[in-house]
Amino acid sequence: MRLLNKISAYLNVTFCSDKLSMDRSIPDTRHAECRSVHYDDDLPSASVVIIFTDEAWTPLLRTVHSVVNRSPLHLLHEVILLDDFSQREELKGKLDEYIKRFGGIVKLIRKKERHGLIRAKLAGAHEATGEVIVFLDSHCEANEGWLEPLLARIKEKRTAVLCPIIDYISAETMQYSGDANVNAVGGFWWSLHFRWDSIGKAERDRRKSAIEPVSCKRCNYLAYRRENMVWMCGGSIEFIPCSHVGHIFRAGHPYNMTGPGGNLDVHGTNSKRLAEVWMDDYKRLYYLHRPDLKTKDVGDLSERKALRKKLKCKSFKWYLDNVIPHKFIPDEGVVGYGALRNPNSGLCLDTLQRDEKSTITLGIFACQTGGSSAQVFSLTKSGQLRREITCASVLRSREDGPKGTIRMPSCDDNNDKWSHERGQMKHQATGFCLDVDGLKSGDDIVARTCVADKASQIWVFVKF
């Protein structure tokens, strides 16, 4: 079913995209102030590298058209299309013929075996001869004036790694939309999966203008792009508000991401390599989410560790303390952390795999031997019962009587206090305690009036 959904999403994007001109007009989503900025004539030249594997024809070529059409020719040194072993027939001879219309500025390089995204990017960088390398996905549209602000900032600050503002292109309709303001930047879960985070107050207060670069101390894609390496090794990351690039956000990929046999955990392999090389002792928090990978062989890491030493990169603790001090660390500054277990029933507090991008209701599930990421909770010294970015509160309705359900809104919007007293997990505002009485695995957890020594209200933290 998942494969069918991916195929359906891919076909829908192709169907909608094929109806549109390669040179279609899109709305200029930049802030009004960006349009009056004057840039130096002697900016460095750019090699734009686009990696693709079995990309749909029109999204790929519209990416190229948009780059060529909306980039000053004296700044666009070349566009490198790197084919990471595509199998689709139209991406072979037909593509070679098509790019001739660009007069040699678009170059096509083909790999004879699949490299994967990171190795393919390195190969593309090796081929690039411009002064600055810009990587774009193969289903993007560069907007007006997208390149100049990136190059101008690189000229000012060579150690910076820059990101344009990513506008939204609907996979269903191909409609292009964007916001002139920077509202969110990339972040990461301790499982090393990506998430969006709001810009911190300190950064909002620091900026004097809406078009000033956003210092992305919260731009941490980690397992995907290794942004922590940039900070730890002397660089910085910034979003450039005057540079906008649209991106098709689709449900699946047109290519296999699980290896030749379809059974490889690519994210697991890459994220474990990152954890082992760069996270020092904090890799323990990654393994809270991926205990299955503790003994997995992910290849020789000696070269990467030697590179870190050669570059004199700082520790991961320095990164946490100085770059992302807001990042919650589940086992520091806490009264307890791990699985919250009711010994009498063998049930643990659990997210029930509900999507934590929105406010969820907590449940209970059989405690998992060896640990489960859905059962990792912390009770902080300030009284928050929480996960990474969400904190527990009691939702009580008139129909509930003396009980309530446990909701998990953002910690930014929730200051509820809890205490762990005589084994009971007590909500201070209501006086209710977590209670599994009459519940079974998979049910929503409830909070009821606290009763001293009631077995269904006794909880202990179990460390993995």
Short mmCIF file of C-alpha atoms in Angstrom, two decimals:
data_model
loop_
_atom_site.label_atom_id
_atom_site.label_comp_id
_atom_site.label_asym_id
_atom_site.label_seq_id
_atom_site.Cartn_x
_atom_site.Cartn_y
_atom_site.Cartn_z
CA MET A 1 0.00 0.00 0.00
CA ARG A 2 2.83 2.42 0.87
CA LEU A 3 4.48 1.72 -2.51
CA LEU A 4 1.18 2.32 -4.31
CA ASN A 5 0.75 5.64 -2.49
CA LYS A 6 4.25 6.73 -3.53
CA ILE A 7 3.57 5.77 -7.15
CA SER A 8 0.26 7.64 -7.05
CA ALA A 9 1.91 10.76 -5.61
CA TYR A 10 4.66 10.60 -8.25
CA LEU A 11 2.17 10.23 -11.10
CA ASN A 12 0.07 13.11 -9.78
CA VAL A 13 3.07 15.46 -9.65
CA THR A 14 4.04 14.42 -13.18
CA PHE A 15 0.49 14.89 -14.51
CA CYS A 16 0.15 18.40 -13.06
CA SER A 17 3.68 19.46 -13.94
CA ASP A 18 3.42 18.30 -17.55
CA LYS A 19 0.57 20.77 -18.14
CA LEU A 20 2.74 23.77 -17.25
CA SER A 21 5.29 25.72 -19.26
CA MET A 22 8.94 25.08 -18.47
CA ASP A 23 9.27 28.87 -18.21
CA ARG A 24 6.12 29.54 -16.23
CA SER A 25 5.70 32.70 -14.16
CA ILE A 26 5.64 32.38 -10.38
CA PRO A 27 4.84 34.99 -7.71
CA ASP A 28 7.76 37.03 -6.41
CA THR A 29 7.60 36.06 -2.73
CA ARG A 30 10.48 38.21 -1.51
CA HIS A 31 10.06 40.94 1.07
CA ALA A 32 9.44 44.30 -0.63
CA GLU A 33 12.76 45.66 0.68
CA CYS A 34 14.66 42.94 -1.19
CA ARG A 35 13.67 44.36 -4.57
CA SER A 36 15.57 47.60 -3.99
CA VAL A 37 18.82 46.05 -2.72
CA HIS A 38 21.83 46.78 -4.93
CA TYR A 39 24.52 44.10 -5.16
CA ASP A 40 28.16 44.48 -6.16
CA ASP A 41 29.07 43.62 -9.73
CA ASP A 42 32.10 41.58 -8.67
CA LEU A 43 30.33 38.80 -6.81
CA PRO A 44 31.85 35.31 -7.00
CA SER A 45 30.58 32.97 -9.71
CA ALA A 46 28.36 29.99 -8.92
CA SER A 47 28.22 26.37 -9.97
CA VAL A 48 24.68 25.10 -9.39
CA VAL A 49 24.74 21.34 -8.77
CA ILE A 50 21.50 19.37 -9.17
CA ILE A 51 21.53 15.69 -8.18
CA PHE A 52 18.77 13.52 -9.62
CA THR A 53 17.74 9.89 -9.73
CA ASP A 54 14.75 8.94 -11.89
CA GLU A 55 13.25 12.40 -11.42
CA ALA A 56 10.14 13.23 -13.44
CA TRP A 57 10.97 14.99 -16.70
CA THR A 58 9.20 18.34 -16.35
CA PRO A 59 10.01 19.04 -12.67
CA LEU A 60 13.69 18.36 -13.40
CA LEU A 61 13.82 20.55 -16.49
CA ARG A 62 11.75 23.32 -14.90
CA THR A 63 14.37 23.41 -12.14
CA VAL A 64 17.05 23.97 -14.79
CA HIS A 65 14.99 26.54 -16.71
CA SER A 66 14.29 28.54 -13.56
CA VAL A 67 17.98 28.64 -12.61
CA VAL A 68 19.08 29.76 -16.07
CA ASN A 69 16.23 32.25 -16.52
CA ARG A 70 16.50 33.89 -13.09
CA SER A 71 20.27 33.99 -12.59
CA PRO A 72 22.52 36.78 -13.94
CA LEU A 73 24.60 35.17 -16.68
CA HIS A 74 27.84 36.73 -15.44
CA LEU A 75 27.30 35.01 -12.06
CA LEU A 76 26.06 31.63 -13.30
CA HIS A 77 29.26 29.78 -14.16
CA GLU A 78 27.53 26.45 -14.87
CA VAL A 79 24.65 24.16 -14.02
CA ILE A 80 25.78 20.60 -13.32
CA LEU A 81 23.16 17.89 -13.69
CA LEU A 82 24.50 14.80 -11.96
CA ASP A 83 22.55 11.67 -12.84
CA ASP A 84 22.90 9.20 -9.97
CA PHE A 85 22.28 6.11 -12.11
CA SER A 86 18.73 6.82 -13.34
CA GLN A 87 16.87 3.99 -15.07
CA ARG A 88 14.06 5.93 -16.75
CA GLU A 89 14.50 5.92 -20.52
CA GLU A 90 13.62 9.58 -21.12
CA LEU A 91 16.47 10.64 -18.82
CA LYS A 92 19.03 9.10 -21.16
CA GLY A 93 19.61 10.22 -24.76
CA LYS A 94 16.60 12.53 -24.76
CA LEU A 95 18.05 14.54 -21.88
CA ASP A 96 21.47 14.80 -23.55
CA GLU A 97 19.76 16.27 -26.59
CA TYR A 98 17.50 18.62 -24.62
CA ILE A 99 20.22 20.44 -22.70
CA LYS A 100 22.01 21.48 -25.91
CA ARG A 101 19.57 24.40 -26.10
CA PHE A 102 21.32 26.02 -23.13
CA GLY A 103 24.49 26.66 -25.09
CA GLY A 104 26.86 24.61 -22.96
CA ILE A 105 26.17 26.22 -19.59
CA VAL A 106 24.25 23.08 -18.52
CA LYS A 107 26.49 20.02 -18.16
CA LEU A 108 25.31 16.45 -17.68
CA ILE A 109 27.40 13.95 -15.72
CA ARG A 110 26.28 10.35 -15.36
CA LYS A 111 27.29 7.83 -12.72
CA LYS A 112 27.54 4.17 -13.71
CA GLU A 113 26.35 2.97 -10.30
CA ARG A 114 24.14 4.39 -7.58
CA HIS A 115 26.10 6.67 -5.21
CA GLY A 116 23.35 7.93 -2.90
CA LEU A 117 22.71 11.59 -2.14
CA ILE A 118 25.81 12.44 -0.09
CA ARG A 119 28.36 10.72 -2.34
CA ALA A 120 26.61 12.13 -5.40
CA LYS A 121 26.85 15.65 -3.99
CA LEU A 122 30.55 15.14 -3.33
CA ALA A 123 30.97 13.95 -6.91
CA GLY A 124 29.11 17.01 -8.18
CA ALA A 125 31.26 19.30 -6.04
CA HIS A 126 34.36 17.65 -7.47
CA GLU A 127 33.22 18.50 -11.00
CA ALA A 128 32.29 22.12 -10.18
CA THR A 129 34.65 24.89 -11.34
CA GLY A 130 32.77 27.97 -10.12
CA GLU A 131 33.90 29.93 -7.07
CA VAL A 132 30.81 29.00 -5.03
CA ILE A 133 28.88 25.72 -5.11
CA VAL A 134 25.09 25.84 -4.78
CA PHE A 135 23.17 22.58 -4.34
CA LEU A 136 19.52 22.38 -5.40
CA ASP A 137 17.05 19.52 -5.33
CA SER A 138 15.80 18.30 -8.68
CA HIS A 139 12.20 19.46 -8.19
CA CYS A 140 12.63 23.16 -7.41
CA GLU A 141 11.97 26.54 -9.00
CA ALA A 142 14.40 29.39 -8.37
CA ASN A 143 12.60 32.68 -7.81
CA GLU A 144 13.49 36.21 -8.91
CA GLY A 145 16.81 37.46 -7.57
CA TRP A 146 17.53 34.20 -5.78
CA LEU A 147 21.26 33.94 -6.51
CA GLU A 148 22.69 37.41 -5.87
CA PRO A 149 21.93 37.59 -2.11
CA LEU A 150 23.54 34.19 -1.56
CA LEU A 151 26.72 35.18 -3.36
CA ALA A 152 26.83 38.60 -1.71
CA ARG A 153 26.70 37.04 1.74
CA ILE A 154 29.36 34.46 0.86
CA LYS A 155 31.58 37.32 -0.29
CA GLU A 156 31.11 38.97 3.12
CA LYS A 157 31.45 35.80 5.18
CA ARG A 158 33.27 32.90 3.54
CA THR A 159 32.78 30.54 6.49
CA ALA A 160 28.98 30.71 6.28
CA VAL A 161 26.82 27.95 4.82
CA LEU A 162 23.70 29.60 3.41
CA CYS A 163 20.12 28.49 2.79
CA PRO A 164 17.48 30.26 0.72
CA ILE A 165 13.94 30.59 2.02
CA ILE A 166 12.10 27.46 0.90
CA ASP A 167 8.75 28.28 -0.69
CA TYR A 168 5.99 25.71 -1.09
CA ILE A 169 4.98 24.10 -4.37
CA SER A 170 1.91 21.90 -4.00
CA ALA A 171 2.40 18.33 -5.21
CA GLU A 172 -1.34 18.18 -5.94
CA THR A 173 -1.74 21.37 -7.98
CA MET A 174 1.80 22.72 -8.56
CA GLN A 175 0.61 26.04 -7.10
CA TYR A 176 3.53 28.15 -5.87
CA SER A 177 3.23 30.03 -2.58
CA GLY A 178 5.58 31.53 -0.03
CA ASP A 179 6.03 33.95 2.84
CA ALA A 180 8.24 37.02 2.74
CA ASN A 181 9.13 36.51 6.39
CA VAL A 182 11.27 33.76 7.92
CA ASN A 183 9.07 31.98 10.45
CA ALA A 184 10.69 28.58 10.91
CA VAL A 185 14.01 26.83 10.50
CA GLY A 186 15.06 23.20 10.50
CA GLY A 187 15.56 21.26 13.70
CA PHE A 188 16.04 17.66 14.78
CA TRP A 189 14.69 15.06 17.13
CA TRP A 190 17.13 13.04 19.21
CA SER A 191 16.26 10.19 16.86
CA LEU A 192 18.04 12.38 14.26
CA HIS A 193 14.94 12.89 12.17
CA PHE A 194 14.12 16.32 10.77
CA ARG A 195 11.53 18.73 12.15
CA TRP A 196 10.63 22.41 11.76
CA ASP A 197 11.31 24.75 14.69
CA SER A 198 10.19 28.33 15.22
CA ILE A 199 12.86 31.03 15.28
CA GLY A 200 14.01 31.78 18.82
CA LYS A 201 13.15 35.08 20.52
CA ALA A 202 16.81 36.03 20.91
CA GLU A 203 17.34 35.79 17.15
CA ARG A 204 14.14 37.72 16.42
CA ASP A 205 15.27 40.49 18.76
CA ARG A 206 18.79 40.56 17.31
CA ARG A 207 17.74 41.23 13.74
CA LYS A 208 17.34 44.91 12.85
CA SER A 209 15.61 44.29 9.53
CA ALA A 210 13.29 41.72 7.97
CA ILE A 211 15.83 41.09 5.21
CA GLU A 212 18.84 40.62 7.49
CA PRO A 213 20.29 37.06 7.46
CA VAL A 214 18.84 34.72 10.07
CA SER A 215 21.58 33.09 12.11
CA CYS A 216 20.43 29.51 12.05
CA LYS A 217 21.54 28.26 15.41
CA ARG A 218 18.35 26.23 15.20
CA CYS A 219 19.03 25.05 11.65
CA ASN A 220 19.99 21.54 12.58
CA TYR A 221 19.10 18.91 10.00
CA LEU A 222 21.79 16.64 11.44
CA ALA A 223 21.18 13.21 9.95
CA TYR A 224 20.42 14.68 6.54
CA ARG A 225 23.05 17.38 6.06
CA ARG A 226 25.43 17.28 9.04
CA GLU A 227 24.89 20.96 9.92
CA ASN A 228 26.34 20.32 13.39
CA MET A 229 29.70 19.76 11.67
CA VAL A 230 29.60 23.29 10.27
CA TRP A 231 29.19 24.85 13.72
CA MET A 232 31.59 22.48 15.49
CA CYS A 233 34.31 23.04 12.90
CA GLY A 234 34.31 26.85 12.81
CA GLY A 235 31.53 27.76 10.39
CA SER A 236 28.00 29.07 10.73
CA ILE A 237 24.63 28.58 9.01
CA GLU A 238 22.30 31.34 7.89
CA PHE A 239 18.98 31.69 6.11
CA ILE A 240 18.98 34.50 3.54
CA PRO A 241 15.52 36.15 3.44
CA CYS A 242 16.00 37.75 0.00
CA SER A 243 16.74 34.39 -1.65
CA HIS A 244 13.67 32.27 -2.38
CA VAL A 245 13.48 28.84 -4.00
CA GLY A 246 10.28 26.84 -4.38
CA HIS A 247 10.28 23.13 -3.60
CA ILE A 248 7.73 20.45 -4.48
CA PHE A 249 6.78 18.77 -1.21
CA ARG A 250 5.61 15.31 -2.17
CA ALA A 251 4.70 12.19 -0.24
CA GLY A 252 7.27 9.86 -1.76
CA HIS A 253 10.33 9.57 -3.95
CA PRO A 254 10.58 8.34 -7.54
CA TYR A 255 13.47 6.09 -6.52
CA ASN A 256 14.25 3.36 -4.00
CA MET A 257 15.68 4.63 -0.68
CA THR A 258 16.11 1.23 0.95
CA GLY A 259 19.01 -0.19 -1.03
CA PRO A 260 19.15 -2.63 -3.95
CA GLY A 261 17.22 -5.34 -2.13
CA GLY A 262 14.72 -2.93 -0.60
CA ASN A 263 15.68 -3.98 2.92
CA LEU A 264 18.33 -1.45 4.02
CA ASP A 265 17.72 1.12 6.76
CA VAL A 266 19.48 4.01 5.03
CA HIS A 267 18.51 6.61 7.63
CA GLY A 268 19.56 4.27 10.42
CA THR A 269 22.96 3.65 8.85
CA ASN A 270 23.65 7.31 8.13
CA SER A 271 22.38 8.55 11.48
CA LYS A 272 24.39 6.00 13.45
CA ARG A 273 27.54 7.02 11.58
CA LEU A 274 26.86 10.63 12.51
CA ALA A 275 26.16 9.74 16.15
CA GLU A 276 29.35 7.71 16.51
CA VAL A 277 31.61 10.31 14.89
CA TRP A 278 30.14 13.59 16.09
CA MET A 279 27.87 13.24 19.13
CA ASP A 280 30.41 12.02 21.71
CA ASP A 281 28.66 10.83 24.89
CA TYR A 282 25.37 12.36 23.73
CA LYS A 283 24.95 9.49 21.30
CA ARG A 284 23.26 7.82 24.27
CA LEU A 285 20.18 9.96 23.52
CA TYR A 286 20.13 8.75 19.93
CA TYR A 287 20.26 5.14 21.13
CA LEU A 288 17.27 5.78 23.40
CA HIS A 289 15.36 5.97 20.12
CA ARG A 290 17.33 3.39 18.16
CA PRO A 291 18.49 0.67 20.58
CA ASP A 292 18.32 -1.77 17.67
CA LEU A 293 21.33 -0.06 16.10
CA LYS A 294 23.74 -0.25 19.04
CA THR A 295 25.55 -3.29 17.67
CA LYS A 296 24.97 -2.67 13.95
CA ASP A 297 28.09 -2.49 11.79
CA VAL A 298 27.95 0.71 9.72
CA GLY A 299 31.42 0.52 8.23
CA ASP A 300 34.81 1.99 9.01
CA LEU A 301 34.58 5.36 10.77
CA SER A 302 38.28 5.97 11.31
CA GLU A 303 38.62 8.34 8.34
CA ARG A 304 35.73 10.53 9.53
CA LYS A 305 37.07 10.62 13.09
CA ALA A 306 40.51 11.55 11.78
CA LEU A 307 38.98 14.39 9.76
CA ARG A 308 37.24 15.75 12.84
CA LYS A 309 40.56 15.69 14.70
CA LYS A 310 42.45 17.29 11.81
CA LEU A 311 39.95 20.15 11.58
CA LYS A 312 40.17 20.67 15.36
CA CYS A 313 36.41 20.58 15.66
CA LYS A 314 34.81 21.33 18.99
CA SER A 315 32.89 18.84 21.14
CA PHE A 316 29.19 18.09 20.82
CA LYS A 317 28.73 19.52 24.32
CA TRP A 318 30.16 22.82 23.06
CA TYR A 319 27.63 22.66 20.21
CA LEU A 320 24.76 22.12 22.64
CA ASP A 321 25.92 24.80 25.07
CA ASN A 322 26.78 27.49 22.54
CA VAL A 323 24.75 26.89 19.41
CA ILE A 324 21.50 25.30 20.59
CA PRO A 325 21.31 25.88 24.36
CA HIS A 326 17.52 25.69 24.09
CA LYS A 327 17.71 22.01 23.04
CA PHE A 328 16.11 19.83 25.71
CA ILE A 329 18.37 17.05 26.98
CA PRO A 330 16.16 14.28 28.40
CA ASP A 331 18.54 13.06 31.10
CA GLU A 332 20.02 16.36 32.34
CA GLY A 333 18.40 18.66 34.90
CA VAL A 334 15.71 16.07 35.60
CA VAL A 335 14.23 14.21 38.56
CA GLY A 336 13.80 11.11 36.42
CA TYR A 337 13.79 9.95 32.82
CA GLY A 338 13.21 6.80 30.79
CA ALA A 339 10.09 4.66 30.66
CA LEU A 340 7.41 5.61 33.19
CA ARG A 341 6.19 2.19 34.35
CA ASN A 342 3.31 1.04 36.51
CA PRO A 343 4.79 -2.08 38.20
CA ASN A 344 1.41 -3.59 39.08
CA SER A 345 0.20 -3.79 35.48
CA GLY A 346 3.45 -3.82 33.50
CA LEU A 347 2.08 -0.90 31.48
CA CYS A 348 4.10 2.18 30.51
CA LEU A 349 3.13 5.71 29.54
CA ASP A 350 3.24 5.80 25.74
CA THR A 351 2.60 8.11 22.79
CA LEU A 352 0.96 5.18 20.97
CA GLN A 353 2.92 6.31 17.87
CA ARG A 354 0.68 9.34 17.49
CA ASP A 355 2.05 12.21 15.42
CA GLU A 356 3.77 14.62 17.79
CA LYS A 357 3.78 17.43 15.25
CA SER A 358 0.37 18.26 16.74
CA THR A 359 -1.05 18.01 20.26
CA ILE A 360 -1.63 14.34 21.09
CA THR A 361 -3.37 12.43 23.87
CA LEU A 362 -1.09 10.08 25.80
CA GLY A 363 -1.89 6.42 26.29
CA ILE A 364 -0.45 3.32 27.88
CA PHE A 365 1.18 0.29 26.33
CA ALA A 366 2.98 -2.83 27.46
CA CYS A 367 6.46 -1.84 28.60
CA GLN A 368 9.02 -2.72 25.93
CA THR A 369 12.08 -4.77 26.86
CA GLY A 370 15.15 -2.79 25.88
CA GLY A 371 13.19 0.44 25.57
CA SER A 372 11.00 2.21 23.06
CA SER A 373 11.23 5.82 21.86
CA ALA A 374 7.48 6.15 22.33
CA GLN A 375 7.98 5.49 26.06
CA VAL A 376 10.77 8.01 26.79
CA PHE A 377 9.65 10.70 29.26
CA SER A 378 11.38 13.11 31.62
CA LEU A 379 10.28 14.85 34.81
CA THR A 380 12.31 18.03 35.05
CA LYS A 381 13.44 19.74 38.23
CA SER A 382 11.05 22.57 37.33
CA GLY A 383 8.13 20.10 37.35
CA GLN A 384 7.49 19.49 33.66
CA LEU A 385 6.48 15.98 32.61
CA ARG A 386 7.67 16.10 29.05
CA ARG A 387 9.12 14.74 25.87
CA GLU A 388 11.42 16.69 23.57
CA ILE A 389 9.16 19.63 22.75
CA THR A 390 5.81 18.76 24.36
CA CYS A 391 4.71 18.84 28.00
CA ALA A 392 1.90 16.98 29.76
CA SER A 393 -1.28 18.73 30.87
CA VAL A 394 -4.63 17.46 32.13
CA LEU A 395 -7.69 18.04 29.96
CA ARG A 396 -10.80 17.86 32.06
CA SER A 397 -14.40 18.21 30.84
CA ARG A 398 -17.62 18.53 32.81
CA GLU A 399 -18.67 15.06 31.70
CA ASP A 400 -15.47 13.47 33.00
CA GLY A 401 -16.23 14.03 36.66
CA PRO A 402 -13.14 13.63 38.86
CA LYS A 403 -10.79 12.59 36.05
CA GLY A 404 -9.13 13.86 32.90
CA THR A 405 -7.09 12.83 29.88
CA ILE A 406 -3.44 13.71 29.38
CA ARG A 407 -2.67 16.03 26.50
CA MET A 408 0.77 17.02 25.16
CA PRO A 409 0.83 20.60 23.85
CA SER A 410 4.04 22.47 23.10
CA CYS A 411 6.11 23.26 26.18
CA ASP A 412 6.13 26.88 24.99
CA ASP A 413 2.37 27.01 25.58
CA ASN A 414 2.17 24.91 28.73
CA ASN A 415 3.46 25.55 32.23
CA ASP A 416 1.68 22.71 34.06
CA LYS A 417 3.60 21.32 37.04
CA TRP A 418 3.87 17.69 38.12
CA SER A 419 5.53 15.97 41.05
CA HIS A 420 6.58 12.39 41.77
CA GLU A 421 5.48 11.87 45.38
CA ARG A 422 5.43 8.47 47.11
CA GLY A 423 5.44 6.86 43.67
CA GLN A 424 2.45 8.84 42.37
CA MET A 425 2.74 11.14 39.35
CA LYS A 426 0.67 14.09 40.52
CA HIS A 427 -0.65 17.04 38.52
CA GLN A 428 -0.37 20.03 40.81
CA ALA A 429 -3.22 22.17 39.48
CA THR A 430 -5.92 19.47 39.67
CA GLY A 431 -4.46 17.22 42.36
CA PHE A 432 -5.04 14.26 40.03
CA CYS A 433 -2.63 11.32 39.62
CA LEU A 434 -1.92 9.13 36.60
CA ASP A 435 -4.03 5.99 36.98
CA VAL A 436 -4.25 2.75 34.96
CA ASP A 437 -7.18 1.30 36.91
CA GLY A 438 -9.49 -0.55 34.50
CA LEU A 439 -7.30 0.21 31.49
CA LYS A 440 -5.55 -2.08 29.02
CA SER A 441 -2.63 -1.73 26.65
CA GLY A 442 -3.51 0.73 23.88
CA ASP A 443 -5.99 2.77 25.94
CA ASP A 444 -5.64 6.48 26.68
CA ILE A 445 -4.16 7.13 30.11
CA VAL A 446 -6.36 8.99 32.62
CA ALA A 447 -5.73 11.11 35.69
CA ARG A 448 -7.94 10.59 38.73
CA THR A 449 -8.18 11.77 42.31
CA CYS A 450 -5.03 10.65 44.10
CA VAL A 451 -5.48 7.74 46.53
CA ALA A 452 -2.54 6.94 48.79
CA ASP A 453 -0.82 3.61 48.04
CA LYS A 454 -3.25 2.75 45.22
CA ALA A 455 -1.32 0.23 43.08
CA SER A 456 -2.70 1.53 39.78
CA GLN A 457 -1.30 4.99 40.60
CA ILE A 458 2.28 3.95 41.40
CA TRP A 459 4.92 4.80 38.79
CA VAL A 460 8.67 4.29 38.52
CA PHE A 461 11.17 5.53 35.96
CA VAL A 462 13.03 2.71 34.23
CA LYS A 463 16.28 3.67 32.48
CA PHE A 464 17.17 1.80 29.31
#
